[in-house]
mmCIF file of C-alpha atoms and ligand atoms in Angstrom:
data_model
loop_
_atom_site.group_PDB
_atom_site.id
_atom_site.type_symbol
_atom_site.label_atom_id
_atom_site.label_comp_id
_atom_site.label_asym_id
_atom_site.label_seq_id
_atom_site.Cartn_x
_atom_site.Cartn_y
_atom_site.Cartn_z
ATOM 1 C CA MET A 1 -34.238 -0.535 6.894
ATOM 2 C CA THR A 2 -33.109 -4.150 6.934
ATOM 3 C CA THR A 3 -32.200 -5.818 10.190
ATOM 4 C CA LEU A 4 -28.668 -7.151 10.317
ATOM 5 C CA GLU A 5 -27.511 -10.110 12.350
ATOM 6 C CA PRO A 6 -25.169 -9.229 15.234
ATOM 7 C CA GLY A 7 -21.502 -9.139 14.294
ATOM 8 C CA LEU A 8 -18.678 -7.013 13.010
ATOM 9 C CA TYR A 9 -19.131 -5.632 9.484
ATOM 10 C CA ILE A 10 -15.856 -4.507 7.838
ATOM 11 C CA VAL A 11 -17.038 -1.801 5.442
ATOM 12 C CA ALA A 12 -14.863 -0.170 2.751
ATOM 13 C CA THR A 13 -15.367 3.529 2.045
ATOM 14 C CA PRO A 14 -14.137 5.628 -0.934
ATOM 15 C CA ILE A 15 -10.454 6.621 -1.357
ATOM 16 C CA GLY A 16 -11.335 10.025 -2.777
ATOM 17 C CA ASN A 17 -14.308 9.795 -5.112
ATOM 18 C CA LEU A 18 -17.484 9.551 -3.060
ATOM 19 C CA GLY A 19 -19.178 7.813 -5.989
ATOM 20 C CA ASP A 20 -17.133 4.728 -5.152
ATOM 21 C CA ILE A 21 -19.180 3.838 -2.074
ATOM 22 C CA THR A 22 -21.019 0.576 -2.794
ATOM 23 C CA LEU A 23 -24.766 0.008 -2.500
ATOM 24 C CA ARG A 24 -24.091 -2.676 0.070
ATOM 25 C CA ALA A 25 -21.866 -0.351 2.093
ATOM 26 C CA ILE A 26 -24.643 2.283 2.244
ATOM 27 C CA GLU A 27 -27.225 -0.327 3.220
ATOM 28 C CA THR A 28 -24.919 -1.725 5.922
ATOM 29 C CA LEU A 29 -23.990 1.687 7.330
ATOM 30 C CA LYS A 30 -27.719 2.512 7.566
ATOM 31 C CA SER A 31 -28.642 -0.760 9.220
ATOM 32 C CA VAL A 32 -25.986 -1.286 11.918
ATOM 33 C CA ALA A 33 -26.419 -0.167 15.518
ATOM 34 C CA ALA A 34 -23.119 1.778 15.497
ATOM 35 C CA VAL A 35 -20.153 2.620 13.288
ATOM 36 C CA ALA A 36 -16.625 2.292 14.696
ATOM 37 C CA CYS A 37 -14.303 4.740 12.940
ATOM 38 C CA GLU A 38 -10.825 6.280 13.144
ATOM 39 C CA ASP A 39 -11.904 9.909 13.101
ATOM 40 C CA THR A 40 -15.501 10.803 13.878
ATOM 41 C CA ARG A 41 -15.233 14.037 11.848
ATOM 42 C CA VAL A 42 -14.098 12.220 8.683
ATOM 43 C CA THR A 43 -16.723 9.468 8.942
ATOM 44 C CA GLY A 44 -19.361 11.968 10.124
ATOM 45 C CA LYS A 45 -18.845 13.919 6.892
ATOM 46 C CA LEU A 46 -19.174 10.788 4.738
ATOM 47 C CA LEU A 47 -22.346 9.681 6.529
ATOM 48 C CA HIS A 48 -23.789 13.179 6.231
ATOM 49 C CA HIS A 49 -23.119 13.052 2.475
ATOM 50 C CA LEU A 50 -24.901 9.688 2.314
ATOM 51 C CA GLY A 51 -27.823 10.973 4.386
ATOM 52 C CA VAL A 52 -27.121 8.368 7.088
ATOM 53 C CA LYS A 53 -27.562 9.191 10.773
ATOM 54 C CA GLN A 54 -25.511 6.869 12.955
ATOM 55 C CA LYS A 55 -23.968 6.485 16.355
ATOM 56 C CA LEU A 56 -20.168 6.826 15.901
ATOM 57 C CA VAL A 57 -17.657 5.089 18.160
ATOM 58 C CA ARG A 58 -14.003 6.081 17.972
ATOM 59 C CA PHE A 59 -11.645 3.217 17.156
ATOM 60 C CA ASP A 60 -8.188 4.272 15.986
ATOM 61 C CA ASP A 61 -4.546 3.093 16.046
ATOM 62 C CA HIS A 62 -4.388 3.855 19.764
ATOM 63 C CA ALA A 63 -7.391 1.720 20.712
ATOM 64 C CA ASP A 64 -6.459 -0.105 23.922
ATOM 65 C CA ALA A 65 -7.600 -3.483 25.248
ATOM 66 C CA ALA A 66 -10.652 -1.904 26.890
ATOM 67 C CA ALA A 67 -11.738 -0.297 23.587
ATOM 68 C CA HIS A 68 -11.389 -3.677 21.865
ATOM 69 C CA GLU A 69 -13.459 -5.378 24.583
ATOM 70 C CA ARG A 70 -16.180 -2.712 24.376
ATOM 71 C CA LEU A 71 -16.546 -3.134 20.610
ATOM 72 C CA LEU A 72 -16.442 -6.931 20.795
ATOM 73 C CA GLY A 73 -19.118 -6.842 23.484
ATOM 74 C CA MET A 74 -21.320 -4.671 21.246
ATOM 75 C CA ALA A 75 -20.678 -6.815 18.137
ATOM 76 C CA ALA A 76 -21.657 -9.954 20.070
ATOM 77 C CA VAL A 77 -25.216 -8.667 20.517
ATOM 78 C CA GLU A 78 -25.781 -6.184 17.663
ATOM 79 C CA ALA A 79 -24.459 -5.273 14.213
ATOM 80 C CA VAL A 80 -21.418 -2.968 14.346
ATOM 81 C CA ALA A 81 -19.654 -1.549 11.284
ATOM 82 C CA LEU A 82 -15.904 -0.946 11.211
ATOM 83 C CA VAL A 83 -14.714 1.726 8.763
ATOM 84 C CA SER A 84 -11.443 3.643 8.386
ATOM 85 C CA ASP A 85 -10.878 7.170 7.112
ATOM 86 C CA ALA A 86 -10.642 5.834 3.561
ATOM 87 C CA GLY A 87 -10.626 2.562 1.632
ATOM 88 C CA MET A 88 -10.492 -0.914 3.092
ATOM 89 C CA PRO A 89 -10.200 -1.066 6.885
ATOM 90 C CA LEU A 90 -7.139 -3.079 8.083
ATOM 91 C CA ILE A 91 -5.106 -2.243 4.939
ATOM 92 C CA SER A 92 -2.510 0.075 6.547
ATOM 93 C CA ASP A 93 -5.410 0.981 8.847
ATOM 94 C CA PRO A 94 -6.667 -0.199 12.265
ATOM 95 C CA GLY A 95 -8.704 -3.338 12.859
ATOM 96 C CA TYR A 96 -6.434 -6.374 12.573
ATOM 97 C CA ARG A 97 -6.455 -7.180 16.291
ATOM 98 C CA LEU A 98 -10.161 -6.542 16.557
ATOM 99 C CA VAL A 99 -10.993 -8.936 13.703
ATOM 100 C CA ARG A 100 -8.630 -11.565 15.081
ATOM 101 C CA LEU A 101 -10.219 -11.370 18.536
ATOM 102 C CA ALA A 102 -13.730 -11.425 17.075
ATOM 103 C CA ARG A 103 -12.943 -14.610 15.157
ATOM 104 C CA GLU A 104 -11.366 -16.208 18.231
ATOM 105 C CA ARG A 105 -14.443 -15.379 20.319
ATOM 106 C CA GLY A 106 -16.904 -16.630 17.715
ATOM 107 C CA VAL A 107 -18.288 -13.143 16.988
ATOM 108 C CA ALA A 108 -19.512 -13.133 13.365
ATOM 109 C CA VAL A 109 -17.319 -11.111 10.982
ATOM 110 C CA THR A 110 -18.493 -10.036 7.538
ATOM 111 C CA VAL A 111 -16.713 -8.010 4.860
ATOM 112 C CA VAL A 112 -18.324 -5.367 2.651
ATOM 113 C CA PRO A 113 -15.447 -4.744 0.208
ATOM 114 C CA GLY A 114 -14.757 -1.711 -1.929
ATOM 115 C CA ALA A 115 -12.087 0.777 -2.934
ATOM 116 C CA CYS A 116 -8.486 0.097 -1.957
ATOM 117 C CA ALA A 117 -5.594 2.295 -3.123
ATOM 118 C CA ALA A 118 -3.092 -0.589 -3.390
ATOM 119 C CA VAL A 119 -5.277 -2.715 -5.678
ATOM 120 C CA SER A 120 -6.358 0.318 -7.725
ATOM 121 C CA ALA A 121 -2.698 1.322 -8.272
ATOM 122 C CA VAL A 122 -1.695 -2.176 -9.384
ATOM 123 C CA ALA A 123 -4.555 -2.213 -11.904
ATOM 124 C CA LEU A 124 -3.712 1.252 -13.230
ATOM 125 C CA SER A 125 0.082 0.873 -13.385
ATOM 126 C CA GLY A 126 0.340 -1.587 -16.271
ATOM 127 C CA LEU A 127 2.951 -3.464 -14.236
ATOM 128 C CA PRO A 128 2.544 -7.235 -13.765
ATOM 129 C CA SER A 129 -0.627 -7.811 -11.786
ATOM 130 C CA ASP A 130 -0.590 -11.616 -11.611
ATOM 131 C CA ARG A 131 1.424 -11.507 -8.403
ATOM 132 C CA PHE A 132 1.992 -8.511 -6.146
ATOM 133 C CA LEU A 133 3.214 -8.026 -2.627
ATOM 134 C CA PHE A 134 1.677 -5.203 -0.620
ATOM 135 C CA ALA A 135 4.318 -3.882 1.773
ATOM 136 C CA GLY A 136 2.474 -0.953 3.378
ATOM 137 C CA PHE A 137 4.489 2.196 4.159
ATOM 138 C CA LEU A 138 8.287 2.095 3.818
ATOM 139 C CA PRO A 139 10.085 3.178 7.010
ATOM 140 C CA PRO A 140 10.824 6.921 7.153
ATOM 141 C CA LYS A 141 14.513 6.442 8.061
ATOM 142 C CA ASP A 142 16.845 5.827 5.122
ATOM 143 C CA LYS A 143 18.768 2.847 6.525
ATOM 144 C CA ALA A 144 15.594 1.032 7.586
ATOM 145 C CA ARG A 145 13.958 1.845 4.231
ATOM 146 C CA ARG A 146 16.899 0.379 2.299
ATOM 147 C CA ASP A 147 16.940 -2.697 4.533
ATOM 148 C CA VAL A 148 13.274 -3.369 3.762
ATOM 149 C CA LEU A 149 13.851 -2.916 0.027
ATOM 150 C CA ALA A 150 16.865 -5.279 0.130
ATOM 151 C CA GLU A 151 14.734 -7.828 1.980
ATOM 152 C CA LEU A 152 12.083 -7.635 -0.756
ATOM 153 C CA ALA A 153 14.502 -7.497 -3.723
ATOM 154 C CA GLY A 154 14.248 -11.198 -4.531
ATOM 155 C CA VAL A 155 10.460 -11.493 -4.288
ATOM 156 C CA PRO A 156 9.155 -12.570 -7.715
ATOM 157 C CA ALA A 157 6.184 -10.210 -7.675
ATOM 158 C CA SER A 158 5.351 -6.539 -8.190
ATOM 159 C CA LEU A 159 5.960 -4.622 -4.952
ATOM 160 C CA VAL A 160 3.381 -2.130 -3.716
ATOM 161 C CA PHE A 161 4.134 0.650 -1.201
ATOM 162 C CA TYR A 162 2.066 3.428 0.292
ATOM 163 C CA GLU A 163 3.930 6.751 0.359
ATOM 164 C CA THR A 164 3.469 10.339 1.377
ATOM 165 C CA ALA A 165 4.239 13.269 -0.907
ATOM 166 C CA PRO A 166 7.094 14.700 1.230
ATOM 167 C CA ARG A 167 8.858 11.312 1.328
ATOM 168 C CA LEU A 168 8.412 10.298 -2.331
ATOM 169 C CA GLY A 169 11.819 11.660 -3.443
ATOM 170 C CA ASP A 170 13.729 9.742 -0.749
ATOM 171 C CA ALA A 171 11.761 6.571 -1.465
ATOM 172 C CA LEU A 172 12.486 6.765 -5.213
ATOM 173 C CA ALA A 173 16.199 7.373 -4.516
ATOM 174 C CA ALA A 174 16.353 4.261 -2.349
ATOM 175 C CA ILE A 175 14.353 2.193 -4.889
ATOM 176 C CA GLY A 176 16.712 3.376 -7.666
ATOM 177 C CA ASP A 177 19.726 2.189 -5.685
ATOM 178 C CA VAL A 178 18.471 -1.031 -4.141
ATOM 179 C CA LEU A 179 16.134 -2.225 -6.956
ATOM 180 C CA ALA A 180 18.179 -0.733 -9.805
ATOM 181 C CA GLY A 181 16.804 -0.999 -13.314
ATOM 182 C CA ARG A 182 13.237 -1.938 -12.456
ATOM 183 C CA GLU A 183 10.231 -0.170 -13.882
ATOM 184 C CA VAL A 184 8.378 1.900 -11.292
ATOM 185 C CA ALA A 185 4.886 3.425 -11.278
ATOM 186 C CA VAL A 186 3.817 6.355 -9.134
ATOM 187 C CA ALA A 187 0.018 6.430 -8.794
ATOM 188 C CA ARG A 188 -1.220 9.670 -7.256
ATOM 189 C CA GLU A 189 -4.590 11.012 -6.168
ATOM 190 C CA LEU A 190 -6.417 7.907 -7.368
ATOM 191 C CA THR A 191 -10.107 8.404 -8.187
ATOM 192 C CA LYS A 192 -9.753 12.177 -7.592
ATOM 193 C CA LEU A 193 -9.731 15.139 -9.973
ATOM 194 C CA HIS A 194 -5.947 15.140 -10.410
ATOM 195 C CA GLU A 195 -5.441 11.375 -10.679
ATOM 196 C CA GLU A 196 -2.181 10.497 -12.416
ATOM 197 C CA CYS A 197 -0.010 7.452 -12.949
ATOM 198 C CA ARG A 198 3.563 7.888 -14.217
ATOM 199 C CA THR A 199 5.911 5.059 -15.045
ATOM 200 C CA GLY A 200 9.642 4.919 -15.709
ATOM 201 C CA THR A 201 12.871 4.215 -13.883
ATOM 202 C CA ALA A 202 13.082 5.396 -10.281
ATOM 203 C CA GLU A 203 15.749 7.901 -11.382
ATOM 204 C CA ALA A 204 13.536 9.408 -14.111
ATOM 205 C CA LEU A 205 10.557 9.636 -11.743
ATOM 206 C CA ALA A 206 12.719 11.166 -9.007
ATOM 207 C CA ALA A 207 13.907 13.826 -11.479
ATOM 208 C CA HIS A 208 10.310 14.540 -12.531
ATOM 209 C CA TYR A 209 9.030 14.916 -8.978
ATOM 210 C CA ALA A 210 12.058 16.997 -7.942
ATOM 211 C CA ALA A 211 11.024 19.458 -10.665
ATOM 212 C CA HIS A 212 7.275 19.098 -9.933
ATOM 213 C CA PRO A 213 6.858 18.485 -6.192
ATOM 214 C CA PRO A 214 3.968 16.047 -5.785
ATOM 215 C CA ARG A 215 0.852 16.669 -3.733
ATOM 216 C CA GLY A 216 -1.717 14.337 -2.315
ATOM 217 C CA GLU A 217 -1.787 10.613 -1.712
ATOM 218 C CA ILE A 218 0.600 8.217 -3.425
ATOM 219 C CA VAL A 219 1.097 4.521 -4.154
ATOM 220 C CA VAL A 220 4.406 3.285 -5.594
ATOM 221 C CA VAL A 221 4.461 0.037 -7.582
ATOM 222 C CA VAL A 222 7.778 -1.612 -8.522
ATOM 223 C CA ALA A 223 8.007 -4.275 -11.247
ATOM 224 C CA PRO A 224 9.195 -7.776 -10.289
ATOM 225 C CA PRO A 225 12.903 -8.663 -10.716
ATOM 226 C CA GLY A 226 12.279 -10.384 -14.068
ATOM 227 C CA GLU A 227 10.500 -7.327 -15.470
ATOM 228 C CA THR A 228 13.645 -5.226 -15.592
ATOM 229 C CA VAL A 229 13.904 -2.194 -17.831
ATOM 230 C CA ALA A 230 17.686 -2.531 -17.619
ATOM 231 C CA SER A 231 19.233 -2.418 -21.059
ATOM 232 C CA ALA A 232 22.620 -3.981 -21.881
ATOM 233 C CA GLU A 233 24.174 -0.553 -21.261
ATOM 234 C CA ASP A 234 22.428 -0.244 -17.881
ATOM 235 C CA ALA A 235 23.682 -3.712 -16.928
ATOM 236 C CA ASP A 236 27.229 -2.781 -17.976
ATOM 237 C CA ALA A 237 27.083 0.395 -15.901
ATOM 238 C CA LEU A 238 25.809 -1.509 -12.867
ATOM 239 C CA LEU A 239 28.468 -4.208 -13.327
ATOM 240 C CA ARG A 240 31.254 -1.610 -13.635
ATOM 241 C CA ALA A 241 30.071 0.052 -10.422
ATOM 242 C CA GLU A 242 30.034 -3.292 -8.599
ATOM 243 C CA LEU A 243 33.413 -4.357 -10.041
ATOM 244 C CA ALA A 244 34.986 -1.278 -8.496
ATOM 245 C CA HIS A 245 34.700 -2.995 -5.119
ATOM 246 C CA ALA A 246 33.687 -6.621 -5.709
ATOM 247 C CA LYS A 247 34.840 -9.792 -7.474
ATOM 248 C CA PRO A 248 33.149 -10.642 -10.830
ATOM 249 C CA SER A 249 31.042 -13.393 -9.238
ATOM 250 C CA GLN A 250 29.842 -11.048 -6.487
ATOM 251 C CA ALA A 251 29.208 -8.249 -8.982
ATOM 252 C CA ALA A 252 27.176 -10.599 -11.191
ATOM 253 C CA ALA A 253 25.139 -11.802 -8.221
ATOM 254 C CA ALA A 254 24.402 -8.253 -7.056
ATOM 255 C CA VAL A 255 23.333 -7.058 -10.516
ATOM 256 C CA ALA A 256 21.246 -10.207 -11.068
ATOM 257 C CA ARG A 257 19.440 -9.535 -7.784
ATOM 258 C CA ALA A 258 18.793 -5.932 -8.696
ATOM 259 C CA THR A 259 17.751 -6.417 -12.320
ATOM 260 C CA GLY A 260 16.484 -9.960 -12.612
ATOM 261 C CA LEU A 261 18.915 -10.559 -15.506
ATOM 262 C CA ASP A 262 20.575 -13.948 -15.778
ATOM 263 C CA ARG A 263 23.485 -14.330 -13.349
ATOM 264 C CA LYS A 264 25.626 -16.561 -15.617
ATOM 265 C CA MET A 265 25.279 -14.122 -18.501
ATOM 266 C CA LEU A 266 26.220 -11.253 -16.153
ATOM 267 C CA TYR A 267 29.212 -13.209 -14.824
ATOM 268 C CA ALA A 268 30.528 -13.763 -18.366
ATOM 269 C CA ARG A 269 30.093 -10.059 -19.073
ATOM 270 C CA ALA A 270 31.762 -9.116 -15.761
ATOM 271 C CA LEU A 271 34.831 -11.156 -16.750
ATOM 272 C CA GLU A 272 34.971 -9.277 -20.058
ATOM 273 C CA LEU A 273 34.669 -5.906 -18.348
ATOM 274 C CA LYS A 274 37.201 -6.639 -15.614
HETATM 275 N N1 LIG B 301 -7.060 1.656 3.856
HETATM 276 C C1 LIG B 301 -6.629 2.462 2.735
HETATM 277 C C2 LIG B 301 -6.783 1.672 1.441
HETATM 278 O O1 LIG B 301 -7.592 0.748 1.395
HETATM 279 O O2 LIG B 301 -6.129 1.978 0.456
HETATM 280 C C3 LIG B 301 -5.238 2.991 2.938
HETATM 281 C C4 LIG B 301 -5.048 3.802 4.178
HETATM 282 S S1 LIG B 301 -3.418 4.365 4.445
HETATM 283 C C5 LIG B 301 -3.534 5.070 6.048
HETATM 284 C C6 LIG B 301 -3.336 5.833 3.487
HETATM 285 C C7 LIG B 301 -2.391 5.680 2.291
HETATM 286 O O3 LIG B 301 -3.057 5.000 1.244
HETATM 287 C C8 LIG B 301 -1.949 7.006 1.670
HETATM 288 O O4 LIG B 301 -0.818 7.536 2.343
HETATM 289 C C9 LIG B 301 -1.599 6.588 0.264
HETATM 290 O O5 LIG B 301 -0.333 5.966 0.225
HETATM 291 C C10 LIG B 301 -2.682 5.524 0.004
HETATM 292 N N2 LIG B 301 -3.876 6.159 -0.614
HETATM 293 C C11 LIG B 301 -5.072 6.320 -0.029
HETATM 294 N N3 LIG B 301 -5.917 6.930 -0.908
HETATM 295 C C12 LIG B 301 -5.208 7.151 -2.041
HETATM 296 C C13 LIG B 301 -5.502 7.750 -3.295
HETATM 297 N N4 LIG B 301 -6.699 8.262 -3.545
HETATM 298 N N5 LIG B 301 -4.528 7.805 -4.228
HETATM 299 C C14 LIG B 301 -3.306 7.284 -3.987
HETATM 300 N N6 LIG B 301 -2.972 6.718 -2.817
HETATM 301 C C15 LIG B 301 -3.908 6.642 -1.859
#
């Protein structure tokens, strides 16, 4: 067993396939004085599988100031690992405040990277991967969800969301309305037996998952505004819908925002359709 310097070690764990644990993660989990984790049963199972016996300290979303202080105090004098139930800690998981405080206090922080569902989904989706914006979970309420999507509509990057199976249909409906015409990928059960990644319009994917209710864990990736799958007919349909209640310039602006198509070209077409 190697001896590790005192500090906080952010250690990624698998997102489904246990084979995705890294050699460095195993070595670190063996060598620290304690492992801070969200759920001691989940991490206990992983460590058992790895043949690692460790002291587990609970550190979840509800960790209060005292829990932060306790962990920081430990990490100042010995090596402490931070893991979450799955994947990279801090990515839609606890730890941000802890890491920030550790850095402020001069407690050493080290990262032992590994599996992350967001990055894996971007790679698998075939959607533009040069720029992507990870937006975590969409809000569960429809109005708030649509507000977030509208806020992100102009971002020139692929958008990445974590989703749950029961909410996928509502999320795709909102994406279809607010980000009309864009290509969408639904990446499900990544690294597991039933891994799948389907792409298409939000409407087509919503129809598929209405007929085949999804199970398991899901990442949704939406193509950037410029990467529209909107055809000329789609653009005409969107323009007609907008023209029912808006002036041609407003209709063109709305459809340009949603599809990434050129606003001037859409304005000329809106005048023809009016
Ligand atoms: N920290 C994790 C990571 O690095 O990906 C994410 C934790 S977050 C609480 C859990 C969400 O991540 C799930 O609801 C799902 O959206 C996504 N996720 C985690 N594992 C996944 C998998 N194997 N396949 C697809 N999505 C996954």
